[in-house]
Coordinates of C-alpha atoms in Angstrom, one line a residue:
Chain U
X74 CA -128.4 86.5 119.2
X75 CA -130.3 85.2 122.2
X76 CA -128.7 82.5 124.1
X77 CA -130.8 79.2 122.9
X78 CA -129.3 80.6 119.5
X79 CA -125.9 81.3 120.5
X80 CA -126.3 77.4 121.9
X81 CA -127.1 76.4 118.9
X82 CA -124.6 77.6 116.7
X83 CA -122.2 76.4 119.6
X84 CA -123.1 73.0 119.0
X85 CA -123.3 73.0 115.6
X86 CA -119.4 74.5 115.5
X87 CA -118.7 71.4 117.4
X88 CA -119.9 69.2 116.0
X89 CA -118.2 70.1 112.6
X90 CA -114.9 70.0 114.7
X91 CA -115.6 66.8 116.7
X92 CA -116.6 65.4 113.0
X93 CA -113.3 66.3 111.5
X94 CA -110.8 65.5 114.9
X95 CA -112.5 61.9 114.6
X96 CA -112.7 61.2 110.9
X97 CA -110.4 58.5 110.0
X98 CA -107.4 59.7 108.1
X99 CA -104.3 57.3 107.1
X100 CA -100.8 58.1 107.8
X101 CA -99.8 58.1 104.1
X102 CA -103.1 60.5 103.8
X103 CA -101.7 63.0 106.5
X104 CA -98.4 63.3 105.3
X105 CA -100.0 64.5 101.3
X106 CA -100.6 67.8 100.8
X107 CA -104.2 68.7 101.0
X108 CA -106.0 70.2 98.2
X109 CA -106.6 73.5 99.5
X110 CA -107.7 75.4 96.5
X111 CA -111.6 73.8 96.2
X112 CA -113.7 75.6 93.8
X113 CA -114.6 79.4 95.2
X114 CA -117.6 79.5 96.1
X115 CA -119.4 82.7 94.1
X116 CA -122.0 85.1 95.9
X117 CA -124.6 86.6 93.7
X118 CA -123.6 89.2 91.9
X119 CA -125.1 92.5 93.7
X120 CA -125.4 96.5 93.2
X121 CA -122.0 98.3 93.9
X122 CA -123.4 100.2 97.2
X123 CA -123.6 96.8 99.2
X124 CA -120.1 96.2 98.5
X125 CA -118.3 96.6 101.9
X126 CA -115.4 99.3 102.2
X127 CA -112.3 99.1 104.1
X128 CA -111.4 102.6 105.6
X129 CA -107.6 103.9 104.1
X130 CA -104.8 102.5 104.8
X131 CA -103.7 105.8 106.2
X132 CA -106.1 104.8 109.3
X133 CA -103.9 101.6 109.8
X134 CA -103.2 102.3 113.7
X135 CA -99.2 102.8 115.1
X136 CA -98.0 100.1 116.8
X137 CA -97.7 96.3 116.8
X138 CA -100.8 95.1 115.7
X139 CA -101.0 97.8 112.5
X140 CA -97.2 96.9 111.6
X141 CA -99.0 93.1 111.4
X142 CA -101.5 94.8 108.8
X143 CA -98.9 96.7 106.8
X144 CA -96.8 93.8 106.6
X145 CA -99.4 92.2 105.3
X146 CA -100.6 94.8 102.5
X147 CA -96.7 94.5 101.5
X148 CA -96.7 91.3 100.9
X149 CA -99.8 91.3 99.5
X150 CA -98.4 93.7 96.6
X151 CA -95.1 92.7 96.6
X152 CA -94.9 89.2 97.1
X153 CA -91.7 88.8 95.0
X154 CA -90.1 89.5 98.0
X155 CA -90.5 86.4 99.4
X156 CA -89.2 84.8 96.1
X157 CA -86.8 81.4 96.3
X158 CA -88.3 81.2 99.6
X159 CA -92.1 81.0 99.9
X160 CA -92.6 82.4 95.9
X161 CA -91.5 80.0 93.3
X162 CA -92.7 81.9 90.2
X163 CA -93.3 85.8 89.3
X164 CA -96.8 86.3 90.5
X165 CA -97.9 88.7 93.7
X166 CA -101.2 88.4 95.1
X167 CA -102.3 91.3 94.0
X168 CA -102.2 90.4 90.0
X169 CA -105.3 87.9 90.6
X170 CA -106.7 89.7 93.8
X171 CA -107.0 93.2 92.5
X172 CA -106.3 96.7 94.2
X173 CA -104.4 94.8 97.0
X174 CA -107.2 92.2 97.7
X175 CA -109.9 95.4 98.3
X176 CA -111.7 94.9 94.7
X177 CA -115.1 93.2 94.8
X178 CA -115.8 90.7 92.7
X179 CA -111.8 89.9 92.7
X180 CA -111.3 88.1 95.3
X181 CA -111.9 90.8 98.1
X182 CA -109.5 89.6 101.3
X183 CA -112.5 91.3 103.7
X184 CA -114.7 88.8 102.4
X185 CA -112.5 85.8 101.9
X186 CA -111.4 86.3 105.8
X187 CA -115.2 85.8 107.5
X188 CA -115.1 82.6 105.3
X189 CA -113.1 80.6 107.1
X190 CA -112.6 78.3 108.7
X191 CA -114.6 76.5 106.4
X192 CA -115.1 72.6 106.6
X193 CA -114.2 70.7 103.6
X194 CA -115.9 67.6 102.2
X195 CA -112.7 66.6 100.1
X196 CA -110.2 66.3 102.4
X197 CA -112.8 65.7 105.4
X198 CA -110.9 68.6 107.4
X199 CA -111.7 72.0 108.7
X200 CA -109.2 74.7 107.1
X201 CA -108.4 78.1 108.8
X202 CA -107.7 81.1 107.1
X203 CA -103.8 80.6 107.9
X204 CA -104.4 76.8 106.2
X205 CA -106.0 78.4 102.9
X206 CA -103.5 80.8 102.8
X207 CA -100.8 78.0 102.6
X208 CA -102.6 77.0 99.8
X209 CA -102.5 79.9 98.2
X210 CA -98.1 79.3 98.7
X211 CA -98.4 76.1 97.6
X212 CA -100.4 76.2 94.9
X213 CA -101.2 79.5 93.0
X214 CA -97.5 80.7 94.2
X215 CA -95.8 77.6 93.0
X216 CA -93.4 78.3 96.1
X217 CA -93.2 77.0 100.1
X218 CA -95.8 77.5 102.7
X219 CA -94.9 79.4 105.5
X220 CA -95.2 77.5 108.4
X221 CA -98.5 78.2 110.4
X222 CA -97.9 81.0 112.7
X223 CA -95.3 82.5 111.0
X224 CA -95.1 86.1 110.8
X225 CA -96.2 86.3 107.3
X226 CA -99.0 84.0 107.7
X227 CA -100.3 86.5 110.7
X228 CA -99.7 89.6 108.8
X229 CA -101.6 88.0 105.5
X230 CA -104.6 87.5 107.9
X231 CA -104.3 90.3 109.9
X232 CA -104.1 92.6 107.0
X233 CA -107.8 90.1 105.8
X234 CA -109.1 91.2 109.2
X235 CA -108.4 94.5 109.2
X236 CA -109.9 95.3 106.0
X237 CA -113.2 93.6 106.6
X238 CA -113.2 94.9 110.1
X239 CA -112.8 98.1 109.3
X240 CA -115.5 97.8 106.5
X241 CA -117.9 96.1 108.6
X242 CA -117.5 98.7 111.3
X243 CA -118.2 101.6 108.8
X244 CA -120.8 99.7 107.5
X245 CA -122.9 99.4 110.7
X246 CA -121.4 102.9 111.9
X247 CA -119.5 101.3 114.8
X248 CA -117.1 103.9 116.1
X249 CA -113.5 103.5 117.2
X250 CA -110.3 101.7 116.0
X251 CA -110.7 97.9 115.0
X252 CA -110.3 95.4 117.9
X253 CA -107.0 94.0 117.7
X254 CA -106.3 90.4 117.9
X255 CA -103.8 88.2 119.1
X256 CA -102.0 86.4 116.2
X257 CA -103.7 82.7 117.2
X258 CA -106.9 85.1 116.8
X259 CA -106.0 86.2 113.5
X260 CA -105.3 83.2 111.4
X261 CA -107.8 81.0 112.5
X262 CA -110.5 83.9 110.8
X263 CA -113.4 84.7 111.0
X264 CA -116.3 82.3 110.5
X265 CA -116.5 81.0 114.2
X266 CA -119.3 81.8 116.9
X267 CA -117.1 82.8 119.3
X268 CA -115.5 85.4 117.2
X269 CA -114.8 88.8 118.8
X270 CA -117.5 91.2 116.6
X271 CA -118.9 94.6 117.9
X272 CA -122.4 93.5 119.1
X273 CA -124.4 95.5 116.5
X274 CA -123.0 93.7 113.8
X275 CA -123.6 90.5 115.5
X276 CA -127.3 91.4 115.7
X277 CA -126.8 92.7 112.1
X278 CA -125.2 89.6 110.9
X279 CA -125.1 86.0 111.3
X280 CA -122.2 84.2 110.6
X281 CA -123.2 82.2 108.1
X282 CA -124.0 85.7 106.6
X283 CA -120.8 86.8 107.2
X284 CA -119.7 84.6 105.3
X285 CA -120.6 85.2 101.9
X286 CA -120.7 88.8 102.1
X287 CA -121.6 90.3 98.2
X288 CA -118.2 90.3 96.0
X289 CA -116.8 87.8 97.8
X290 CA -114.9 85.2 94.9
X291 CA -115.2 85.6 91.1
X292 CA -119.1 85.8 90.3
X293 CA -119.9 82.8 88.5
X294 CA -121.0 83.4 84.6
X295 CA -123.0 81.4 82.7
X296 CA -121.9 78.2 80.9
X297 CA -121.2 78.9 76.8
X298 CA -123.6 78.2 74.3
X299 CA -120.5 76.4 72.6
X300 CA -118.4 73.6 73.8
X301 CA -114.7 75.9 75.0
X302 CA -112.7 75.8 72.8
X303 CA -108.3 76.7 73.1
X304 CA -108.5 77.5 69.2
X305 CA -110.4 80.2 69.7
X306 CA -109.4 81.6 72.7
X307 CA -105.8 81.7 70.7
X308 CA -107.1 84.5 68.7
X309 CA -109.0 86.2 71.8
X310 CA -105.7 86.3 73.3
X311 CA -104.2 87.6 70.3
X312 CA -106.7 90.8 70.4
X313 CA -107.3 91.3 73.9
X314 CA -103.9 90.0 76.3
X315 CA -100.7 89.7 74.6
X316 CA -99.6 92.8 74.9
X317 CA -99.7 92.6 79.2
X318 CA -99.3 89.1 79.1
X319 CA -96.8 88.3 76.2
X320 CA -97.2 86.3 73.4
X321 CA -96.3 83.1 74.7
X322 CA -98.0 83.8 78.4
X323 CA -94.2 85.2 79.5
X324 CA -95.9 88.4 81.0
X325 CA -93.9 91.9 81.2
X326 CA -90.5 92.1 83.6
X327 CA -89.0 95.7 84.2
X328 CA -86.1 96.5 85.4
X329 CA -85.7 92.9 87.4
X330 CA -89.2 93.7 88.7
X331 CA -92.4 91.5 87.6
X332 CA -94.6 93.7 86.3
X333 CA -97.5 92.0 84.1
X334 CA -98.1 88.5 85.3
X335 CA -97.3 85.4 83.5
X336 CA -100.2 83.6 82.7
X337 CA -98.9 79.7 82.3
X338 CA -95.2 78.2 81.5
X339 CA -92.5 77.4 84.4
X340 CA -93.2 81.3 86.1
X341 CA -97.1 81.1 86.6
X342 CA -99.7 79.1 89.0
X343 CA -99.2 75.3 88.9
X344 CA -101.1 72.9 88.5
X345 CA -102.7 72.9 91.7
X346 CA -103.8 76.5 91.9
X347 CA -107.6 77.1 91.1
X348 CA -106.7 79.5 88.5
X349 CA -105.8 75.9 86.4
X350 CA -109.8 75.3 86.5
X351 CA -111.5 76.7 82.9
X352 CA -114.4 77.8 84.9
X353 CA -112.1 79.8 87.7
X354 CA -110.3 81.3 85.4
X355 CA -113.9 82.4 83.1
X356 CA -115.4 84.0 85.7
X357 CA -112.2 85.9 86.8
X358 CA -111.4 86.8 83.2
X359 CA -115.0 87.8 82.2
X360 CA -115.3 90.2 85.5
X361 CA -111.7 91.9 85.4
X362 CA -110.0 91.8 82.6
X363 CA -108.7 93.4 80.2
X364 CA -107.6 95.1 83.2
X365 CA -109.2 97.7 85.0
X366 CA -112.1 97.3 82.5
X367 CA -113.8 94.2 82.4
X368 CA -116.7 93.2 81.0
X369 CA -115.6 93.5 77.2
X370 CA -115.4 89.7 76.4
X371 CA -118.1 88.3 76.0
X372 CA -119.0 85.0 77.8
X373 CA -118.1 82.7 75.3
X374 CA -114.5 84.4 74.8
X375 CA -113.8 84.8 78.3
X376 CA -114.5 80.8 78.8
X377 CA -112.7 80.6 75.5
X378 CA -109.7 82.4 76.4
X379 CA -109.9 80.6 79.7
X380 CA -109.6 77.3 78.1
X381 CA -106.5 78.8 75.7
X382 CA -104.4 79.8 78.9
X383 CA -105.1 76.8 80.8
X384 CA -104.3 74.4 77.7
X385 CA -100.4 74.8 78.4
X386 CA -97.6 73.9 80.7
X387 CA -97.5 74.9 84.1
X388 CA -95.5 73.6 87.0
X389 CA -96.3 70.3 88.2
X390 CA -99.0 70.0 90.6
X391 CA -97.3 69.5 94.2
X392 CA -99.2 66.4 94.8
X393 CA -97.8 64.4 91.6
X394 CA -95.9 61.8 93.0
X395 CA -94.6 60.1 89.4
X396 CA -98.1 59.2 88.4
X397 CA -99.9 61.9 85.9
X398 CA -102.9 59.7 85.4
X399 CA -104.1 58.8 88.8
X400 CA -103.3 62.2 90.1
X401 CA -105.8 63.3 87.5
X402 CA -108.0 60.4 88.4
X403 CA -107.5 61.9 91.7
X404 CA -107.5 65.8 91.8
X405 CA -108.4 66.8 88.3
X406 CA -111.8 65.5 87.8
X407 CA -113.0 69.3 87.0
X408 CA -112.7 71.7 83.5
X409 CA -109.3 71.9 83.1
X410 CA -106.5 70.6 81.4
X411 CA -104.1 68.2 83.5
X412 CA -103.0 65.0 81.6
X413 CA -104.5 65.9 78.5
X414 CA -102.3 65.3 75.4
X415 CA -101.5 69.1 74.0
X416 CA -99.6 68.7 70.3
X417 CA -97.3 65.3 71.1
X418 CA -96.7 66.4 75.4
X419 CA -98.9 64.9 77.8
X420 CA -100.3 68.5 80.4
X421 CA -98.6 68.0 83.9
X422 CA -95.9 65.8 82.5
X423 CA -93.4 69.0 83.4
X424 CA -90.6 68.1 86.3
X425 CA -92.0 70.0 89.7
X426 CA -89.5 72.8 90.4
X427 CA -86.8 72.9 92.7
X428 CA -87.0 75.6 95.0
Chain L
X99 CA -77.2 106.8 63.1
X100 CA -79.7 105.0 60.4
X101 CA -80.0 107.5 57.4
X102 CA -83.8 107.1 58.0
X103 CA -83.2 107.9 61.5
X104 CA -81.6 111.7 60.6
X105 CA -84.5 113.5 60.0
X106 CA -86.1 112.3 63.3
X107 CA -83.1 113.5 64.8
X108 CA -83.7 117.2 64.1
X109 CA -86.9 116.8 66.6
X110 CA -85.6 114.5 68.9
X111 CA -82.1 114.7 69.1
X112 CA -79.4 113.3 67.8
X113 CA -79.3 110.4 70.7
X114 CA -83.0 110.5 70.9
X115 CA -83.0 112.6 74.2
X116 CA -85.7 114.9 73.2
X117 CA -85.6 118.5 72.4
X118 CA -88.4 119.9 74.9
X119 CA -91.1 121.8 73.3
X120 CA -90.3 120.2 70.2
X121 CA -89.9 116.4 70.1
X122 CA -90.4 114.1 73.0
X123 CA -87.6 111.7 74.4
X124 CA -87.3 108.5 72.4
X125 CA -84.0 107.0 74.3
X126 CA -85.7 104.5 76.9
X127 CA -89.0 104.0 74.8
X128 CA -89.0 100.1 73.6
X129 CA -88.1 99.0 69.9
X130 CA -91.3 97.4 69.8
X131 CA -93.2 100.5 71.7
X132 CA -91.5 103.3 69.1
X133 CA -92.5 100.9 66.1
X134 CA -95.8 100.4 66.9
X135 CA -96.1 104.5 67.2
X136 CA -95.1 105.4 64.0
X137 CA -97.3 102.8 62.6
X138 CA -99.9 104.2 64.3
X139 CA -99.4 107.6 63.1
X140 CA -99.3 106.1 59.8
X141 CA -102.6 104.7 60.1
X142 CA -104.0 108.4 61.7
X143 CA -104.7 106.2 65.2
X144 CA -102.4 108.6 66.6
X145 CA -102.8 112.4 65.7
X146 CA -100.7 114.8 65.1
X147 CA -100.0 117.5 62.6
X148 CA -96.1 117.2 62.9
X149 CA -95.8 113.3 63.2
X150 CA -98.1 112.6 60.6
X151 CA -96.5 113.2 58.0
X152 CA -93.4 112.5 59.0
X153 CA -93.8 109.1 60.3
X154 CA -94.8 108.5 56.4
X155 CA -91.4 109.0 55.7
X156 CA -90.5 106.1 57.6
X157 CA -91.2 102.9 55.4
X158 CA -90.7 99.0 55.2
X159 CA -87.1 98.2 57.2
X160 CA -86.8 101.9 57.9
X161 CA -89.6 101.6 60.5
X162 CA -87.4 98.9 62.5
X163 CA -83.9 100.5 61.9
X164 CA -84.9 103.4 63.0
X165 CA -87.1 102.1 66.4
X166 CA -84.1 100.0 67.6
X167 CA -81.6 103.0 67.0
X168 CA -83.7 104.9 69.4
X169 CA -84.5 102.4 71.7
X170 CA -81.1 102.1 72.4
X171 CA -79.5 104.9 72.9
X172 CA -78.5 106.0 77.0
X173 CA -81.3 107.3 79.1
X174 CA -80.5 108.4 82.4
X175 CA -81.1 105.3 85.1
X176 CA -84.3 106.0 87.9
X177 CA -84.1 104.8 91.2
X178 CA -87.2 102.0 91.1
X179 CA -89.4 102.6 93.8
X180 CA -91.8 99.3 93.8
X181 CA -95.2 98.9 95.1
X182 CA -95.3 97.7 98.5
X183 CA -92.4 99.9 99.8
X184 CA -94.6 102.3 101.3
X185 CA -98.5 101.6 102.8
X186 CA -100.1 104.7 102.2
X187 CA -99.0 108.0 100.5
X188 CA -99.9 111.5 101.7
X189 CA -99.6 112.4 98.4
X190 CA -102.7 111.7 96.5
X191 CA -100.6 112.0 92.9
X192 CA -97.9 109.4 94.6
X193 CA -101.3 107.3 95.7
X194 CA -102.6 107.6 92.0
X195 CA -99.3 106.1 90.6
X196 CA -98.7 103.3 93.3
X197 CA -102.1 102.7 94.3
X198 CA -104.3 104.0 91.7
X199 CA -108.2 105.1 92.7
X200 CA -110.1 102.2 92.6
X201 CA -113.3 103.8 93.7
X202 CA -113.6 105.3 89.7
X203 CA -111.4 102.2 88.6
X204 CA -108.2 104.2 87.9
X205 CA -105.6 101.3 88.8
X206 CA -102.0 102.5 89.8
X207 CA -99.9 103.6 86.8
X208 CA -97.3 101.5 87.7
X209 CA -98.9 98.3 87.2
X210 CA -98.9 98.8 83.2
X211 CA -95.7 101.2 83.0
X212 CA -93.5 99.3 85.2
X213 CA -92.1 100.6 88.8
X214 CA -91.0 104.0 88.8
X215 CA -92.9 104.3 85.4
X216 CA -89.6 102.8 83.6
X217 CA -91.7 101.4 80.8
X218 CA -91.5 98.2 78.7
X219 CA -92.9 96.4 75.7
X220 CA -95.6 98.1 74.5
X221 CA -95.8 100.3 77.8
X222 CA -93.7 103.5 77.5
X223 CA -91.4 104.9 79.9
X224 CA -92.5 108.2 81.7
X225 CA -89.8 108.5 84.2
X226 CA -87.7 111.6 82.8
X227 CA -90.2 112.4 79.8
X228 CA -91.0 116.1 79.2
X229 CA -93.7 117.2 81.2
X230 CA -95.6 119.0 78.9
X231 CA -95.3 115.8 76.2
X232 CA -96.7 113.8 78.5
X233 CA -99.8 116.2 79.7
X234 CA -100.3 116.6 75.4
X235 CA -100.7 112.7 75.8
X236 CA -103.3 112.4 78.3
X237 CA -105.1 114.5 77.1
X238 CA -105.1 113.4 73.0
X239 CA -106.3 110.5 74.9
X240 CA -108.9 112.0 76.7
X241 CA -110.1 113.5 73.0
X242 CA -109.8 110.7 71.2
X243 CA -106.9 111.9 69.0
X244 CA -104.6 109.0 70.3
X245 CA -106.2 106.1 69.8
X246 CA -104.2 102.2 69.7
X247 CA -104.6 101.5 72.9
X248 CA -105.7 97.5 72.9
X249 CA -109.6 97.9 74.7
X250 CA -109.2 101.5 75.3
X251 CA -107.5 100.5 78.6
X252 CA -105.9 103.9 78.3
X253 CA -108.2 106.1 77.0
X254 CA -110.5 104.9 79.3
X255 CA -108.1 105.7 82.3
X256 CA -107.2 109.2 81.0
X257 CA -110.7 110.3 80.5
X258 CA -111.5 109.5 84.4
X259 CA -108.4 111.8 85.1
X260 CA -109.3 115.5 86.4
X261 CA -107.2 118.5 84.7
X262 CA -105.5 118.8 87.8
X263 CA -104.2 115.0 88.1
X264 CA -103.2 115.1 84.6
X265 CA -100.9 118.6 85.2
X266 CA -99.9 117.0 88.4
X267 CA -98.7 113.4 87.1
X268 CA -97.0 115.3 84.2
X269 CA -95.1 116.8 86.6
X270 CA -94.5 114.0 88.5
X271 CA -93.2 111.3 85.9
X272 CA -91.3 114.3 84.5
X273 CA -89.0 114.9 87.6
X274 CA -89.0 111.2 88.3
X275 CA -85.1 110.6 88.8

């Protein structure tokens, strides 16, 4: 990049800061959670060779900085270890993200991680990798954000880093271990100018590329010829997830240990998570599930089936403060469910839970 | 014991433990898991010149009786090893049951069967199952002779397997303790 360029970006960076530091935000506004689960933002879907790859975990380097990224990949899969803390239902990361956040087209971590920090028009406010990752706590996790900084929020990123580092490296054959970073490094991410990145990729890259690297979110399917419809996705359920999922959306526990994910009910995502959006949940369904298949619903069933899971109780959305309608009014102007009157019980009327 | 359940027991054992090369271990297997079997031999989904006709002698209340009599008889406890405990595994037949192979979309066997493969629901329990039962399964899978599987999942797992995984997980689930 030559330096007018580099300039440029520069000032552009600013300004997107400068613009957020000075936009007028109430008290009462600072003190409410922040939406932090906006709508992915799909890449085109793309041939499997562009995909990036992380090297093995095996190549995880000793010391501090790789005990961050393994801490991080154990979490990742086993993130009922932080439950009654941080985790207020049965999920782990890995049931929505699969193959430990490495599959593309699933959420990869390698590309979510060069897409932050990303300014948002909705709560006016530039978010950090750390800050999205709270929302994933908060929201799809039902549970407690850890606090920004703490060691699970670094090893979360710093496992994200490593994995698109590594991939990127490979990618552009750049030799040697990845860089390590200091934890204020880590969770800010990687969508910044003045990010550390081997200068090859830099020339290869820009960041704005970098930033929607191909797999990156749930590729976006087409809308359905017919209206969605929960009645239908019932019996798509029936044939094609119950027996993972359970036949009221329980999911599979064995032996104490959460196996198969629950898919709504007081031990799934809440209302808050994106998961709770028809569309989300469409596009997630028709790429990876059943699971480790995909691709065998068609469009119509997967936004069917979507609209079937999302059309039952979940836990409340952590912004509700009493007031189902104008939280709806407020948050929930997308496909989905919240507030809507299901057989005689108003969606979102369910108590937040304690934890 | 179930009178229904008695002649089962002359392959299977009395407390459904198995009688290695003969019957397979039914103590651990779910209620729901074992019913769904025999109706699945029933409707020649599953094949298999022994259970075949026997699972037709099992009819109407029989089929339950004799799944929950099964299903809950003592099976010798496994020490759970979850995903998570361990970042990467020298082992690549460890790596293929914790971590699975991605790259030809084989996802870790213990997502589906539970940690340690302990089983549940309609997911069956490998931990402790006889080794060569469970290498007959993967590959009736692989040939289309066990069949049931809701979208293939399985059968499309199995078939990506390589004789030598198959031998090796057999092994592996077998001596699972």
């Amino acid at each position: 990049m030559n330096f007018l360029k580099k300039v440029l970006v520069a000032f552009a960076w600013l300004t997107v800061v400068f613009a957020a530091l000075f936009s007028y935000v109430s008290l009462a506004q600072a003190t409410e959670l922040q939406d932090k689960q906006a709508e992915l933002t799909s890449v085109p879907k793309s041939a499997a060779g562009e995909y990036l790859k992380p090297r093995s975990l095996a190549s995880i380097p000793e010391g501090e900085f790789g005990d961050k990224v393994r801490l991080g990949y154990k979490l990742f899969v086993d993130t009922q270890q932080l439950k009654d803390k941080q985790v207020g239902n049965e999920l782990n990361c890995s049931n929505c993200h699969m193959n430990a956040g490495q599959q593309a087209n699933a959420s990869p971590l390698w590309a979510a991680y060069f897409a932050y920090p990303a300014y948002r028009k909705k709560n006016d406010k530039v978010n950090s990798y750390e800050e999205r990752l709270q929302g994933c706590f908060t929201y799809s996790m039902n549970g407690i954000a850890p606090g920004k900084g703490s060691p699970e929020l670094v090893a979360l990123s710093a496992y994200s880093y490593w994995l698109g580092m590594s991939g990127l490296m490979d990618k552009y054959q750049v030799a040697g271990a990845v860089p390590e970073l200091s934890d204020e490094e880590l969770v800010k991410g990687g969508k910044r100018a003045d990010f550390p990145v081997p200068e090859v990729i830099k020339q290869a890259l820009t960041v704005e590329q970098r930033a929607k690297l191909p797999g990156k979110g749930f590729p976006s399917i087409d809308k359905p010829k017919l209206a969605y419809s929960p009645e239908r996705g019932k019996v798509v359920y029936g044939a094609h997830c119950q027996t993972c999922h359970g036949d009221n959306g329980q999911g599979v526990e064995m032996k104490g240990v959460d196996s198969l994910p629950p898919l709504w009910g007081e031990n799934s995502f809440n209302w808050g998570a994106g998961m709770h959006r028809v569309n989300t949940a469409a596009y997630f369904i028709y790429e990876n599930m059943p699971f480790a298949k995909g691709f065998q619903l068609s469009n119509q069933e997967a936004w069917d089936v979507a609209a079937y899971i999302n059309y039952h109780q979940r836990p409340q959305d952590p912004r509700f403060k009493g007031d189902v309608q104008g939280l709806k009014d407020k948050y929930h102007k997308h496909q989905g469910y919240y507030g809507e009157e299901v057989s005689g019980s108003v969606l979102g009327s369910e108590k937040s839970k304690e934890n | 014991m179930p009178a229904s359940a008695q002649l089962c027991a002359g392959c299977h054992g009395l407390q459904g433990q198995g009688i290695d090369p003969v019957g397979p271990r039914l103590a651990g297997l779910s209620a729901e898991y074992i019913q769904q079997q025999i109706k699945l031999f029933q409707t020649g989904q599953r094949q298999n010149p022994t259970m075949g006709p026997m699972a037709m002698t099992v009819q109407g209340e029989a089929i339950e009786q004799v799944s929950k009599y099964f299903s809950s008889q003592d099976v010798a406890d496994v020490s759970t090893h979850v995903r998570g405990e361990k970042v990467s595994y020298d082992d690549p037949t460890e790596r293929l049951v914790y971590q699975g192979d991605w790259e030809r979309i084989i996802p870790a066997c213990v997502t589906c069967h539970g940690p340690s493969g302990i089983g549940g629901g309609q997911f069956p329990r490998l931990a402790g199952q006889q080794a060569n039962y469970l290498k007959a399964q993967l590959l009736a899978w692989q040939t289309g002779s066990r069949k049931g599987d809701i979208d293939g999942i399985m059968g499309d797992i199995a078939a990506k397997l390589t004789a030598s995984e198959i031998d090796a997980l057999s092994q592996y689930f077998s001596t699972l303790e």
